[in-house]
Short mmCIF file of N, CA and C in Angstrom, two decimals:
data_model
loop_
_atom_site.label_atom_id
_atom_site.label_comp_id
_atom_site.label_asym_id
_atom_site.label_seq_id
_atom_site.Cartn_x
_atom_site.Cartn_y
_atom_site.Cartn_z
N UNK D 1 110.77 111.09 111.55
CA UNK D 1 111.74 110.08 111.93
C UNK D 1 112.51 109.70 110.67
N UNK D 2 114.15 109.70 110.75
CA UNK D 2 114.41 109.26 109.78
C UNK D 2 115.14 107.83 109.38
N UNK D 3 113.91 107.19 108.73
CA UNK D 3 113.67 105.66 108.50
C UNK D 3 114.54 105.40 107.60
N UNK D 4 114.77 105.94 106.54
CA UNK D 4 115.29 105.61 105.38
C UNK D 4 117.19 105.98 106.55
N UNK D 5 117.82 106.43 106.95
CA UNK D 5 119.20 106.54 107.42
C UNK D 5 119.71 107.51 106.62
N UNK D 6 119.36 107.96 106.08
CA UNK D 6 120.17 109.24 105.09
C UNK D 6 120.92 110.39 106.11
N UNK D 7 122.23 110.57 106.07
CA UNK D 7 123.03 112.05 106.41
C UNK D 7 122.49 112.86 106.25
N UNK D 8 121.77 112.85 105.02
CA UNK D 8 120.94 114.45 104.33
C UNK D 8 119.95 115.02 104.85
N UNK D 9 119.21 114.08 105.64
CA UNK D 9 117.90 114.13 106.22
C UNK D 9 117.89 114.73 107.98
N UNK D 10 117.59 115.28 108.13
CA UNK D 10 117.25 116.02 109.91
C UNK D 10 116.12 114.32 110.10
N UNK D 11 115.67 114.89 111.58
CA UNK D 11 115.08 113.26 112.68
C UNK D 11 115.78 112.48 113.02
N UNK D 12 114.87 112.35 113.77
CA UNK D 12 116.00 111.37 115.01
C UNK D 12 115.90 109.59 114.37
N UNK D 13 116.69 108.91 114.38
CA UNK D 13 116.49 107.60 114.50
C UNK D 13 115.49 107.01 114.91
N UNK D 14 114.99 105.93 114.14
CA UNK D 14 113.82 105.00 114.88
C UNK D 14 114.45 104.49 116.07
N UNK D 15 115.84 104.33 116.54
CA UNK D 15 115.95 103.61 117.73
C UNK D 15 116.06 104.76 118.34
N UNK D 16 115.68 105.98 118.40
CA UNK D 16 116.42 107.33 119.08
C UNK D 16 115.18 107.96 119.33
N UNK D 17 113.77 107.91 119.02
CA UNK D 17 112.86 108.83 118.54
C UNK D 17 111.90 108.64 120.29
N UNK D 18 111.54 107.75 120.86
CA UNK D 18 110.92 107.53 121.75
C UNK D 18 110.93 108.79 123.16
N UNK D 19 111.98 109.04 123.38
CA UNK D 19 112.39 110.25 124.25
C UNK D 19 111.70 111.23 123.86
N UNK D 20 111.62 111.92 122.71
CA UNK D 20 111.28 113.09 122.32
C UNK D 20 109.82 113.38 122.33
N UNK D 21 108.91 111.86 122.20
CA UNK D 21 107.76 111.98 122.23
C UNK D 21 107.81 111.88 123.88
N UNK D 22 107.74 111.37 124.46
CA UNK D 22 107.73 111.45 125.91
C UNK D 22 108.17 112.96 126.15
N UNK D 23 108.79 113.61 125.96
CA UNK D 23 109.38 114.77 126.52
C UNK D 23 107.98 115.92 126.00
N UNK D 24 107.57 115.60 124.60
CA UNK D 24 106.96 116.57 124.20
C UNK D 24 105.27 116.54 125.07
N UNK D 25 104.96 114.84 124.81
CA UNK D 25 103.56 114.74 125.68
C UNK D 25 103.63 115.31 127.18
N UNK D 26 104.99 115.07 127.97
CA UNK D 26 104.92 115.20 129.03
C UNK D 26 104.99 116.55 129.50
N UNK D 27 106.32 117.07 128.87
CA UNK D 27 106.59 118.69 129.41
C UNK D 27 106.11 119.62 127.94
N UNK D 28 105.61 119.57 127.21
CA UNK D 28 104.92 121.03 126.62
C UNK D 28 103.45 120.50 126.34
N UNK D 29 102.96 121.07 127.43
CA UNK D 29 101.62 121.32 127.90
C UNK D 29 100.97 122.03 126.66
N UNK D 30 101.12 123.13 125.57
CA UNK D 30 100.80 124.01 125.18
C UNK D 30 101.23 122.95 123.63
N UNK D 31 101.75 122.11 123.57
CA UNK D 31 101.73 121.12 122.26
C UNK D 31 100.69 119.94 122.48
N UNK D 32 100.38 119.62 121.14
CA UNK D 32 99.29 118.13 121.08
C UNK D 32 100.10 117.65 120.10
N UNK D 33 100.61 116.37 120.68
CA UNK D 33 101.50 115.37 120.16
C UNK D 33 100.59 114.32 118.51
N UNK D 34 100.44 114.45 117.98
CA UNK D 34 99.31 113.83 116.69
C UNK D 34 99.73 112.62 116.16
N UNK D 35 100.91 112.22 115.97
CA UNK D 35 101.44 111.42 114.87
C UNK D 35 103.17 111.39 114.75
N UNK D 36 103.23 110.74 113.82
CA UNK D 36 104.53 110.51 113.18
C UNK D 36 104.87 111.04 111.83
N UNK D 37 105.98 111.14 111.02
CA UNK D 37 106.19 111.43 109.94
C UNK D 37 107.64 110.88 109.63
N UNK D 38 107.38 110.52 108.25
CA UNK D 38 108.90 109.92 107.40
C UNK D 38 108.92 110.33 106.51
N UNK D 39 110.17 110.32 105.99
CA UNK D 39 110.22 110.80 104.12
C UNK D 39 111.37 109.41 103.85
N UNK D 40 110.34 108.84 103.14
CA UNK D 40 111.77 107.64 102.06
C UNK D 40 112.66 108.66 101.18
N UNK D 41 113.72 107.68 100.93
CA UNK D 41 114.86 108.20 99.98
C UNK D 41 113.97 108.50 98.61
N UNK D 42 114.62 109.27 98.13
CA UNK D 42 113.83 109.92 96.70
C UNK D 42 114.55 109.19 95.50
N UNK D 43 113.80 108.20 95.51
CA UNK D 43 114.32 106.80 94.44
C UNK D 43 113.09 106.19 93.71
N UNK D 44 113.65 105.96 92.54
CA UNK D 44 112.78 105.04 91.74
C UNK D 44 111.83 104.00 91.97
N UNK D 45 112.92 103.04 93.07
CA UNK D 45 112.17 102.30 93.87
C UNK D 45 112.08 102.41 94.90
N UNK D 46 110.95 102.61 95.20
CA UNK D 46 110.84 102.84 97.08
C UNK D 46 110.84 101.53 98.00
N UNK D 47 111.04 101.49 98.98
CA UNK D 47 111.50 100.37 99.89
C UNK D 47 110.34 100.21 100.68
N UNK D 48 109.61 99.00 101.42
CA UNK D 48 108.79 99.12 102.01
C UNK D 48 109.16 99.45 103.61
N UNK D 49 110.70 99.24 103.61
CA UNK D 49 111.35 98.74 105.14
C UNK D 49 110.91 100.22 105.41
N UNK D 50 111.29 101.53 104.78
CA UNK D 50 110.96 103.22 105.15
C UNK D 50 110.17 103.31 105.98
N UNK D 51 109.26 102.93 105.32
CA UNK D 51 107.87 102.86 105.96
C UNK D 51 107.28 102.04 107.10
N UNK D 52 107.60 100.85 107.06
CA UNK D 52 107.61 100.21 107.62
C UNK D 52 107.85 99.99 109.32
N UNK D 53 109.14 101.08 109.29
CA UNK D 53 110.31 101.23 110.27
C UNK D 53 109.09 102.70 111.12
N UNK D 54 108.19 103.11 110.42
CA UNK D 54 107.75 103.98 110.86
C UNK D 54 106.25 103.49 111.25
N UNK D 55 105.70 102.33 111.27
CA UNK D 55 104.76 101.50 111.19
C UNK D 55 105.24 101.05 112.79
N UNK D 56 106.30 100.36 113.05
CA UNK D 56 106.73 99.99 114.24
C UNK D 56 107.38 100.85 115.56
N UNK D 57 107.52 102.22 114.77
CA UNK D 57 107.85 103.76 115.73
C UNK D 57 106.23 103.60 116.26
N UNK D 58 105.24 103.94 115.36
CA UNK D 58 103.66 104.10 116.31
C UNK D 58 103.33 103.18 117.56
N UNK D 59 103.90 101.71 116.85
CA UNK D 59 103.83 100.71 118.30
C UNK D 59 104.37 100.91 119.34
N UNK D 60 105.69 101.10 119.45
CA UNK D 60 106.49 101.66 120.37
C UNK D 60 105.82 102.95 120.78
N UNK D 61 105.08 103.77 120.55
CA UNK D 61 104.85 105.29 121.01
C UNK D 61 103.36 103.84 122.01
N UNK D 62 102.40 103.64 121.35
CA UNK D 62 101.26 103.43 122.03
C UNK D 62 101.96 101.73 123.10
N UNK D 63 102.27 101.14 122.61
CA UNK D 63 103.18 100.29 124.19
C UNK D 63 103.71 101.48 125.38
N UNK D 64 104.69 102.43 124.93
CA UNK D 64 104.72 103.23 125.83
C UNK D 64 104.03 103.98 126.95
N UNK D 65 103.10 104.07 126.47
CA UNK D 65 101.83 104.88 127.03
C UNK D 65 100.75 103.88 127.18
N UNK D 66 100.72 102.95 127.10
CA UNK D 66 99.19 102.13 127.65
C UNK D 66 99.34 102.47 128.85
N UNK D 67 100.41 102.10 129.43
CA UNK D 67 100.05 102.00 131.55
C UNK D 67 100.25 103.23 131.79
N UNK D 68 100.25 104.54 130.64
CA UNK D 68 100.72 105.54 131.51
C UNK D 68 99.31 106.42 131.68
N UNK D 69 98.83 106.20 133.00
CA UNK D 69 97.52 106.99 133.12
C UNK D 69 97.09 108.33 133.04
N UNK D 70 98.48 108.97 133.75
CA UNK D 70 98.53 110.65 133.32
C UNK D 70 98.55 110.86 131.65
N UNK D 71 99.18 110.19 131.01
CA UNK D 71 99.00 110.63 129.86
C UNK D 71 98.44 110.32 128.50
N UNK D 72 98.31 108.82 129.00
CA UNK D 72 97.50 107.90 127.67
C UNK D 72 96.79 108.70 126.94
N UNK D 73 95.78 109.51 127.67
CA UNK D 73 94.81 110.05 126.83
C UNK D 73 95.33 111.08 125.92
N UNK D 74 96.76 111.50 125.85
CA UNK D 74 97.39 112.41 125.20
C UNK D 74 98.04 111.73 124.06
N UNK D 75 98.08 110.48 123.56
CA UNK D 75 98.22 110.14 122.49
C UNK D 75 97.45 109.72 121.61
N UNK D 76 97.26 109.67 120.28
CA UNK D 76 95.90 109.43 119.43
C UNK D 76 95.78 108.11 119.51
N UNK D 77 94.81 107.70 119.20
CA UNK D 77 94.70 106.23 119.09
C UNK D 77 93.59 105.72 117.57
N UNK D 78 93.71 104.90 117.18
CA UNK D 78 93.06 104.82 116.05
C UNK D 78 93.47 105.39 114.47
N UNK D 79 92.98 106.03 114.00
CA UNK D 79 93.34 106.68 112.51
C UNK D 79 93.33 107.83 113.37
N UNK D 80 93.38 108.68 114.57
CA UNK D 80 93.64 109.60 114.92
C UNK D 80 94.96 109.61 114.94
N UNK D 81 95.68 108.72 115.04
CA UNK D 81 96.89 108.97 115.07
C UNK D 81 97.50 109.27 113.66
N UNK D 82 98.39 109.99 114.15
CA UNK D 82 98.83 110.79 112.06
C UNK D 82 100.17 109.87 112.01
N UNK D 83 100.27 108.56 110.39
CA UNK D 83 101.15 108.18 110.19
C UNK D 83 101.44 109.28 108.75
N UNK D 84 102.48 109.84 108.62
CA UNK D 84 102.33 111.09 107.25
C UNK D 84 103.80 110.30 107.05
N UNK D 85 103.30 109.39 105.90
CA UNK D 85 104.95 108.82 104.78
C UNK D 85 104.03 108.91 103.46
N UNK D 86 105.27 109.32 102.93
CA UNK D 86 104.66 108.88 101.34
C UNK D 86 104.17 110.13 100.71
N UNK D 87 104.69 110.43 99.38
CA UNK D 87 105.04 111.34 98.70
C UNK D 87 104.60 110.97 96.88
N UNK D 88 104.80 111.80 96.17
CA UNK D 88 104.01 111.52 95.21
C UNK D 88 104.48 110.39 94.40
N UNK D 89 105.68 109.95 94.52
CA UNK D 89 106.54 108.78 93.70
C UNK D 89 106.19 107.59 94.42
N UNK D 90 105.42 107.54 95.81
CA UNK D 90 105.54 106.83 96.94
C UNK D 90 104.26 106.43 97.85
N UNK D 91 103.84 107.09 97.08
CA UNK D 91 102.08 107.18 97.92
C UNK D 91 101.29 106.21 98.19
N UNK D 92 101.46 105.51 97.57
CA UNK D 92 100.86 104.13 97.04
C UNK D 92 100.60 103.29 97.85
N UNK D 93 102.75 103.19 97.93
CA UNK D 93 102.89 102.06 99.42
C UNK D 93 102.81 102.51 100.53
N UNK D 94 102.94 104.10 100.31
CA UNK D 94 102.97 104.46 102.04
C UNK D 94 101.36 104.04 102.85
N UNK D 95 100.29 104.49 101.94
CA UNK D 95 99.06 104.47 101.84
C UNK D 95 98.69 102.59 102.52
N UNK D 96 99.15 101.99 101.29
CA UNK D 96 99.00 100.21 101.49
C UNK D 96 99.78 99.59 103.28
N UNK D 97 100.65 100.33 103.57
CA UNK D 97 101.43 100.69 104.53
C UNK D 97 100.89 100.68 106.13
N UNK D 98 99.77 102.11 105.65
CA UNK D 98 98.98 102.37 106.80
C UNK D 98 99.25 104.03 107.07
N UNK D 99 99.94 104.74 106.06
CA UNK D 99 99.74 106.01 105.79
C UNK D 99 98.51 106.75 106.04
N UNK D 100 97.97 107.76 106.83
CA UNK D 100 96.46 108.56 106.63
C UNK D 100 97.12 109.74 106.49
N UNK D 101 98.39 110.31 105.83
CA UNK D 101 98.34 111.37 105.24
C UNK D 101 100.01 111.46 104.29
N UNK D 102 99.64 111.83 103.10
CA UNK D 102 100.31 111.47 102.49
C UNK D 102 100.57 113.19 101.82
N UNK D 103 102.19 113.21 100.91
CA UNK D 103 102.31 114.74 100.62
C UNK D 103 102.35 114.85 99.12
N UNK D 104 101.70 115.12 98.24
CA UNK D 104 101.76 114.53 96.64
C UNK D 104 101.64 116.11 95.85
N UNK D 105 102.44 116.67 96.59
CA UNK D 105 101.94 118.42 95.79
C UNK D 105 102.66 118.10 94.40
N UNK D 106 103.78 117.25 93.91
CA UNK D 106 104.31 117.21 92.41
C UNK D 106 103.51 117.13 91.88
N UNK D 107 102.95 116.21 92.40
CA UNK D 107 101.51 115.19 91.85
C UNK D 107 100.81 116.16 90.77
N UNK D 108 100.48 117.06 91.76
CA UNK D 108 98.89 118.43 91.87
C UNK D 108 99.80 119.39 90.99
N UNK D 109 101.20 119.52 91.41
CA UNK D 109 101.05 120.97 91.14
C UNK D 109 102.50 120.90 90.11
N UNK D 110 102.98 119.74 89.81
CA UNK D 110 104.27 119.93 88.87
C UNK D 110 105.72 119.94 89.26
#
């Protein structure tokens, strides 16, 4: 999802993103829907709103699906659900956030 608003960036809008998970839980049978993912702007200072904005996409996915009985059980619930923000400049807050997977290969690898 792209939280941060950047041109540069592919994903759909946090106000745009809800459809797609519905479409994917509902009609591709042969996909397992896991989580979410963001990338903040690649800045010095990172913003908490990035993240944040992707903190309140998960609510909206699980409000969606409480009453839905055919499919509830097709969304994660708990730390099963994958929030993936936060990058090696960024990890920190994505983590403090509510991040359970984070991408830090600069980090590791240069």
């Amino acid at each position: 999802i792209n939280t941060s608003g950047e041109a540069s960036k592919s994903g759909a809008p946090p106000d745009d993103f809800l459809p797609i998970v519905r479409h994917v839980v509902e009609e591709c049978p042969r996909l397992a829907f896991s989580g979410l993912m963001t990338i903040g702007k690649l800045e010095p200072n990172p913003q908490k709103e990035w993240f944040s904005r992707l903190v309140e996409c998960k609510k909206q996915v699980l409000e969606a699906f409480a009453d839905d009985d055919e499919h509830k059980d097709d969304i994660p619930q708990g730390d099963e659900f994958v929030l993936s923000m936060g990058m090696s400049g960024d990890y920190e807050m994505a983590v403090e956030l509510g991040s359970n997977m984070v991408r830090i290969g600069s980090s590791i690898f240069g």
